[in-house]
């Protein structure tokens, strides 16, 4: 599948705020086997200078994956999601995600390339608080497998 390279640079509207819940962070940490007390215990997190339980470093993927529907479901871009494979993920933090944060995502298409009959789509998601404070930038590479 070929994706239109003219979409490079396109940004999508900010998402509705996502309320980061303490129990969601604990559940995520447990699911990935992250035992650091700061991921589970508010007092342990406060002892490290955080206001509440801290998210494991890959937690923002749960938020940005949902936000990426703006791109994946853009009818003009024309991604066949049944052919999508997750290719890569990178995070650059300004500060940790903490329980109680209200986070907003802004998605931008950074790159579209075709190789070997497949399309490679790189997105950048700027995750900020609802007040606009930068938290983390997340890059995601999706591979749209070609037919055949």
PDB file of C-alpha atoms in Angstrom:
ATOM      1  CA  UNK A   1       0.000   0.000   0.000  1.00  0.00           C
ATOM      2  CA  UNK A   2       1.299   3.405  -0.893  1.00  0.00           C
ATOM      3  CA  UNK A   3       0.544   6.310   1.403  1.00  0.00           C
ATOM      4  CA  UNK A   4       0.499   9.865   0.118  1.00  0.00           C
ATOM      5  CA  UNK A   5       3.744  11.623   1.163  1.00  0.00           C
ATOM      6  CA  UNK A   6       1.964  14.995   1.037  1.00  0.00           C
ATOM      7  CA  UNK A   7       0.585  14.104   4.496  1.00  0.00           C
ATOM      8  CA  UNK A   8       4.051  14.600   6.011  1.00  0.00           C
ATOM      9  CA  UNK A   9       3.844  17.575   8.363  1.00  0.00           C
ATOM     10  CA  UNK A  10       0.094  17.280   8.900  1.00  0.00           C
ATOM     11  CA  UNK A  11      -0.971  17.777  12.522  1.00  0.00           C
ATOM     12  CA  UNK A  12      -4.288  16.772  13.976  1.00  0.00           C
ATOM     13  CA  UNK A  13      -6.411  18.604  16.571  1.00  0.00           C
ATOM     14  CA  UNK A  14      -5.591  18.099  20.260  1.00  0.00           C
ATOM     15  CA  UNK A  15      -7.331  15.161  21.893  1.00  0.00           C
ATOM     16  CA  UNK A  16      -9.709  15.524  24.803  1.00  0.00           C
ATOM     17  CA  UNK A  17      -7.857  15.483  28.140  1.00  0.00           C
ATOM     18  CA  UNK A  18      -7.042  12.034  29.512  1.00  0.00           C
ATOM     19  CA  UNK A  19      -7.137  11.728  33.306  1.00  0.00           C
ATOM     20  CA  UNK A  20      -4.237   9.559  34.497  1.00  0.00           C
ATOM     21  CA  UNK A  21      -5.529   7.325  37.289  1.00  0.00           C
ATOM     22  CA  UNK A  22      -3.468   5.817  40.078  1.00  0.00           C
ATOM     23  CA  UNK A  23      -5.050   2.392  39.664  1.00  0.00           C
ATOM     24  CA  UNK A  24      -4.436   2.406  35.905  1.00  0.00           C
ATOM     25  CA  UNK A  25      -0.745   3.099  36.561  1.00  0.00           C
ATOM     26  CA  UNK A  26      -0.573   0.309  39.127  1.00  0.00           C
ATOM     27  CA  UNK A  27      -2.338  -2.105  36.774  1.00  0.00           C
ATOM     28  CA  UNK A  28       0.006  -1.218  33.918  1.00  0.00           C
ATOM     29  CA  UNK A  29       3.088  -1.618  36.121  1.00  0.00           C
ATOM     30  CA  UNK A  30       1.863  -4.985  37.355  1.00  0.00           C
ATOM     31  CA  UNK A  31       1.072  -6.158  33.816  1.00  0.00           C
ATOM     32  CA  UNK A  32       4.601  -5.404  32.591  1.00  0.00           C
ATOM     33  CA  UNK A  33       6.288  -6.698  35.753  1.00  0.00           C
ATOM     34  CA  UNK A  34       7.532  -3.276  36.896  1.00  0.00           C
ATOM     35  CA  UNK A  35       7.987  -3.669  40.651  1.00  0.00           C
ATOM     36  CA  UNK A  36       9.528  -0.276  41.506  1.00  0.00           C
ATOM     37  CA  UNK A  37       7.594   0.991  44.547  1.00  0.00           C
ATOM     38  CA  UNK A  38       7.161   4.437  42.938  1.00  0.00           C
ATOM     39  CA  UNK A  39       4.850   2.777  40.361  1.00  0.00           C
ATOM     40  CA  UNK A  40       2.600   1.378  43.098  1.00  0.00           C
ATOM     41  CA  UNK A  41       2.918   3.319  46.349  1.00  0.00           C
ATOM     42  CA  UNK A  42       2.147   7.055  46.594  1.00  0.00           C
ATOM     43  CA  UNK A  43       4.449   7.431  49.617  1.00  0.00           C
ATOM     44  CA  UNK A  44       7.369   5.843  47.768  1.00  0.00           C
ATOM     45  CA  UNK A  45       6.727   8.191  44.835  1.00  0.00           C
ATOM     46  CA  UNK A  46       6.518  11.233  47.135  1.00  0.00           C
ATOM     47  CA  UNK A  47       9.818  10.230  48.771  1.00  0.00           C
ATOM     48  CA  UNK A  48      11.341  10.630  45.291  1.00  0.00           C
ATOM     49  CA  UNK A  49       9.786  14.084  44.864  1.00  0.00           C
ATOM     50  CA  UNK A  50       6.695  13.160  42.843  1.00  0.00           C
ATOM     51  CA  UNK A  51       3.164  14.190  43.742  1.00  0.00           C
ATOM     52  CA  UNK A  52       1.731  10.695  43.362  1.00  0.00           C
ATOM     53  CA  UNK A  53       2.357   7.304  41.783  1.00  0.00           C
ATOM     54  CA  UNK A  54       4.633   7.562  38.722  1.00  0.00           C
ATOM     55  CA  UNK A  55       3.984   5.872  35.384  1.00  0.00           C
ATOM     56  CA  UNK A  56       6.463   3.341  34.020  1.00  0.00           C
ATOM     57  CA  UNK A  57       8.357   4.832  31.052  1.00  0.00           C
ATOM     58  CA  UNK A  58       6.304   3.048  28.367  1.00  0.00           C
ATOM     59  CA  UNK A  59       2.892   3.963  29.834  1.00  0.00           C
ATOM     60  CA  UNK A  60       2.297   6.906  27.455  1.00  0.00           C
ATOM     61  CA  UNK A  61       1.936   4.360  24.661  1.00  0.00           C
ATOM     62  CA  UNK A  62      -1.509   3.529  26.073  1.00  0.00           C
ATOM     63  CA  UNK A  63      -2.575   7.146  25.646  1.00  0.00           C
ATOM     64  CA  UNK A  64      -0.873   7.827  22.312  1.00  0.00           C
ATOM     65  CA  UNK A  65      -2.144   4.577  20.798  1.00  0.00           C
ATOM     66  CA  UNK A  66      -5.708   5.724  21.400  1.00  0.00           C
ATOM     67  CA  UNK A  67      -4.868   9.204  20.082  1.00  0.00           C
ATOM     68  CA  UNK A  68      -3.370   7.746  16.909  1.00  0.00           C
ATOM     69  CA  UNK A  69      -6.857   6.774  15.759  1.00  0.00           C
ATOM     70  CA  UNK A  70      -7.017  10.302  14.343  1.00  0.00           C
ATOM     71  CA  UNK A  71      -4.347   9.290  11.842  1.00  0.00           C
ATOM     72  CA  UNK A  72      -5.270   5.666  11.302  1.00  0.00           C
ATOM     73  CA  UNK A  73      -8.932   6.519  10.718  1.00  0.00           C
ATOM     74  CA  UNK A  74      -8.244   9.541   8.477  1.00  0.00           C
ATOM     75  CA  UNK A  75     -10.128   8.513   5.327  1.00  0.00           C
ATOM     76  CA  UNK A  76      -7.972  10.752   3.151  1.00  0.00           C
ATOM     77  CA  UNK A  77      -4.798   8.962   4.269  1.00  0.00           C
ATOM     78  CA  UNK A  78      -6.411   5.596   3.603  1.00  0.00           C
ATOM     79  CA  UNK A  79      -4.619   3.210   5.972  1.00  0.00           C
ATOM     80  CA  UNK A  80      -5.939  -0.361   5.935  1.00  0.00           C
ATOM     81  CA  UNK A  81      -5.527  -1.087   9.653  1.00  0.00           C
ATOM     82  CA  UNK A  82      -5.858  -4.835   9.075  1.00  0.00           C
ATOM     83  CA  UNK A  83      -2.437  -4.591   7.375  1.00  0.00           C
ATOM     84  CA  UNK A  84      -0.720  -2.518  10.115  1.00  0.00           C
ATOM     85  CA  UNK A  85       2.163  -3.837  12.198  1.00  0.00           C
ATOM     86  CA  UNK A  86       3.811  -1.852  15.005  1.00  0.00           C
ATOM     87  CA  UNK A  87       7.392  -1.131  13.943  1.00  0.00           C
ATOM     88  CA  UNK A  88       9.076   1.064  16.552  1.00  0.00           C
ATOM     89  CA  UNK A  89       8.501   3.281  19.568  1.00  0.00           C
ATOM     90  CA  UNK A  90      10.627   6.045  21.158  1.00  0.00           C
ATOM     91  CA  UNK A  91      10.014   8.360  24.111  1.00  0.00           C
ATOM     92  CA  UNK A  92      11.646  11.670  25.064  1.00  0.00           C
ATOM     93  CA  UNK A  93      10.572  12.856  28.488  1.00  0.00           C
ATOM     94  CA  UNK A  94      10.412  16.375  29.871  1.00  0.00           C
ATOM     95  CA  UNK A  95       9.038  14.998  33.134  1.00  0.00           C
ATOM     96  CA  UNK A  96       7.414  11.758  34.335  1.00  0.00           C
ATOM     97  CA  UNK A  97       3.721  11.033  33.968  1.00  0.00           C
ATOM     98  CA  UNK A  98       2.118  11.074  37.426  1.00  0.00           C
ATOM     99  CA  UNK A  99      -1.297   9.966  38.674  1.00  0.00           C
ATOM    100  CA  UNK A 100      -3.640  12.951  38.546  1.00  0.00           C
ATOM    101  CA  UNK A 101      -2.198  14.388  35.323  1.00  0.00           C
ATOM    102  CA  UNK A 102      -4.658  15.486  32.660  1.00  0.00           C
ATOM    103  CA  UNK A 103      -2.884  14.810  29.383  1.00  0.00           C
ATOM    104  CA  UNK A 104      -3.587  16.022  25.860  1.00  0.00           C
ATOM    105  CA  UNK A 105      -2.033  14.601  22.687  1.00  0.00           C
ATOM    106  CA  UNK A 106      -1.248  16.357  19.408  1.00  0.00           C
ATOM    107  CA  UNK A 107      -0.339  13.985  16.569  1.00  0.00           C
ATOM    108  CA  UNK A 108       1.847  14.920  13.619  1.00  0.00           C
ATOM    109  CA  UNK A 109       2.869  12.780  10.662  1.00  0.00           C
ATOM    110  CA  UNK A 110       6.661  13.044  10.465  1.00  0.00           C
ATOM    111  CA  UNK A 111       7.544  10.634   7.684  1.00  0.00           C
ATOM    112  CA  UNK A 112       6.013   8.413   5.042  1.00  0.00           C
ATOM    113  CA  UNK A 113       8.268   6.165   2.982  1.00  0.00           C
ATOM    114  CA  UNK A 114       7.713   3.109   0.826  1.00  0.00           C
ATOM    115  CA  UNK A 115      10.134   0.182   0.722  1.00  0.00           C
ATOM    116  CA  UNK A 116       9.713  -3.301  -0.629  1.00  0.00           C
ATOM    117  CA  UNK A 117       6.018  -2.811  -1.291  1.00  0.00           C
ATOM    118  CA  UNK A 118       5.314  -1.678   2.273  1.00  0.00           C
ATOM    119  CA  UNK A 119       4.538   1.800   3.627  1.00  0.00           C
ATOM    120  CA  UNK A 120       6.326   3.091   6.747  1.00  0.00           C
ATOM    121  CA  UNK A 121       4.545   5.834   8.653  1.00  0.00           C
ATOM    122  CA  UNK A 122       6.299   7.698  11.478  1.00  0.00           C
ATOM    123  CA  UNK A 123       4.204   9.836  13.795  1.00  0.00           C
ATOM    124  CA  UNK A 124       5.207  12.203  16.574  1.00  0.00           C
ATOM    125  CA  UNK A 125       2.821  12.776  19.458  1.00  0.00           C
ATOM    126  CA  UNK A 126       3.412  15.712  21.770  1.00  0.00           C
ATOM    127  CA  UNK A 127       1.893  14.865  25.147  1.00  0.00           C
ATOM    128  CA  UNK A 128       1.259  17.864  27.393  1.00  0.00           C
ATOM    129  CA  UNK A 129      -0.863  18.627  30.411  1.00  0.00           C
ATOM    130  CA  UNK A 130      -4.229  20.236  29.705  1.00  0.00           C
ATOM    131  CA  UNK A 131      -2.543  23.512  30.756  1.00  0.00           C
ATOM    132  CA  UNK A 132       0.103  23.049  28.046  1.00  0.00           C
ATOM    133  CA  UNK A 133       3.089  21.862  30.122  1.00  0.00           C
ATOM    134  CA  UNK A 134       5.260  19.487  28.035  1.00  0.00           C
ATOM    135  CA  UNK A 135       5.463  15.964  29.456  1.00  0.00           C
ATOM    136  CA  UNK A 136       6.700  13.517  26.808  1.00  0.00           C
ATOM    137  CA  UNK A 137       7.169  13.236  23.052  1.00  0.00           C
ATOM    138  CA  UNK A 138       6.399   9.832  21.571  1.00  0.00           C
ATOM    139  CA  UNK A 139       7.457   8.639  18.137  1.00  0.00           C
ATOM    140  CA  UNK A 140       5.698   5.638  16.623  1.00  0.00           C
ATOM    141  CA  UNK A 141       6.512   3.810  13.414  1.00  0.00           C
ATOM    142  CA  UNK A 142       3.719   1.845  11.805  1.00  0.00           C
ATOM    143  CA  UNK A 143       4.303  -0.535   8.924  1.00  0.00           C
ATOM    144  CA  UNK A 144       1.429  -0.946   6.489  1.00  0.00           C
ATOM    145  CA  UNK A 145       2.140  -4.281   4.826  1.00  0.00           C
ATOM    146  CA  UNK A 146       1.711  -4.392   1.086  1.00  0.00           C
ATOM    147  CA  UNK A 147      -0.564  -6.835  -0.595  1.00  0.00           C
ATOM    148  CA  UNK A 148       1.020 -10.033  -1.805  1.00  0.00           C
TER     149      UNK A 148
END
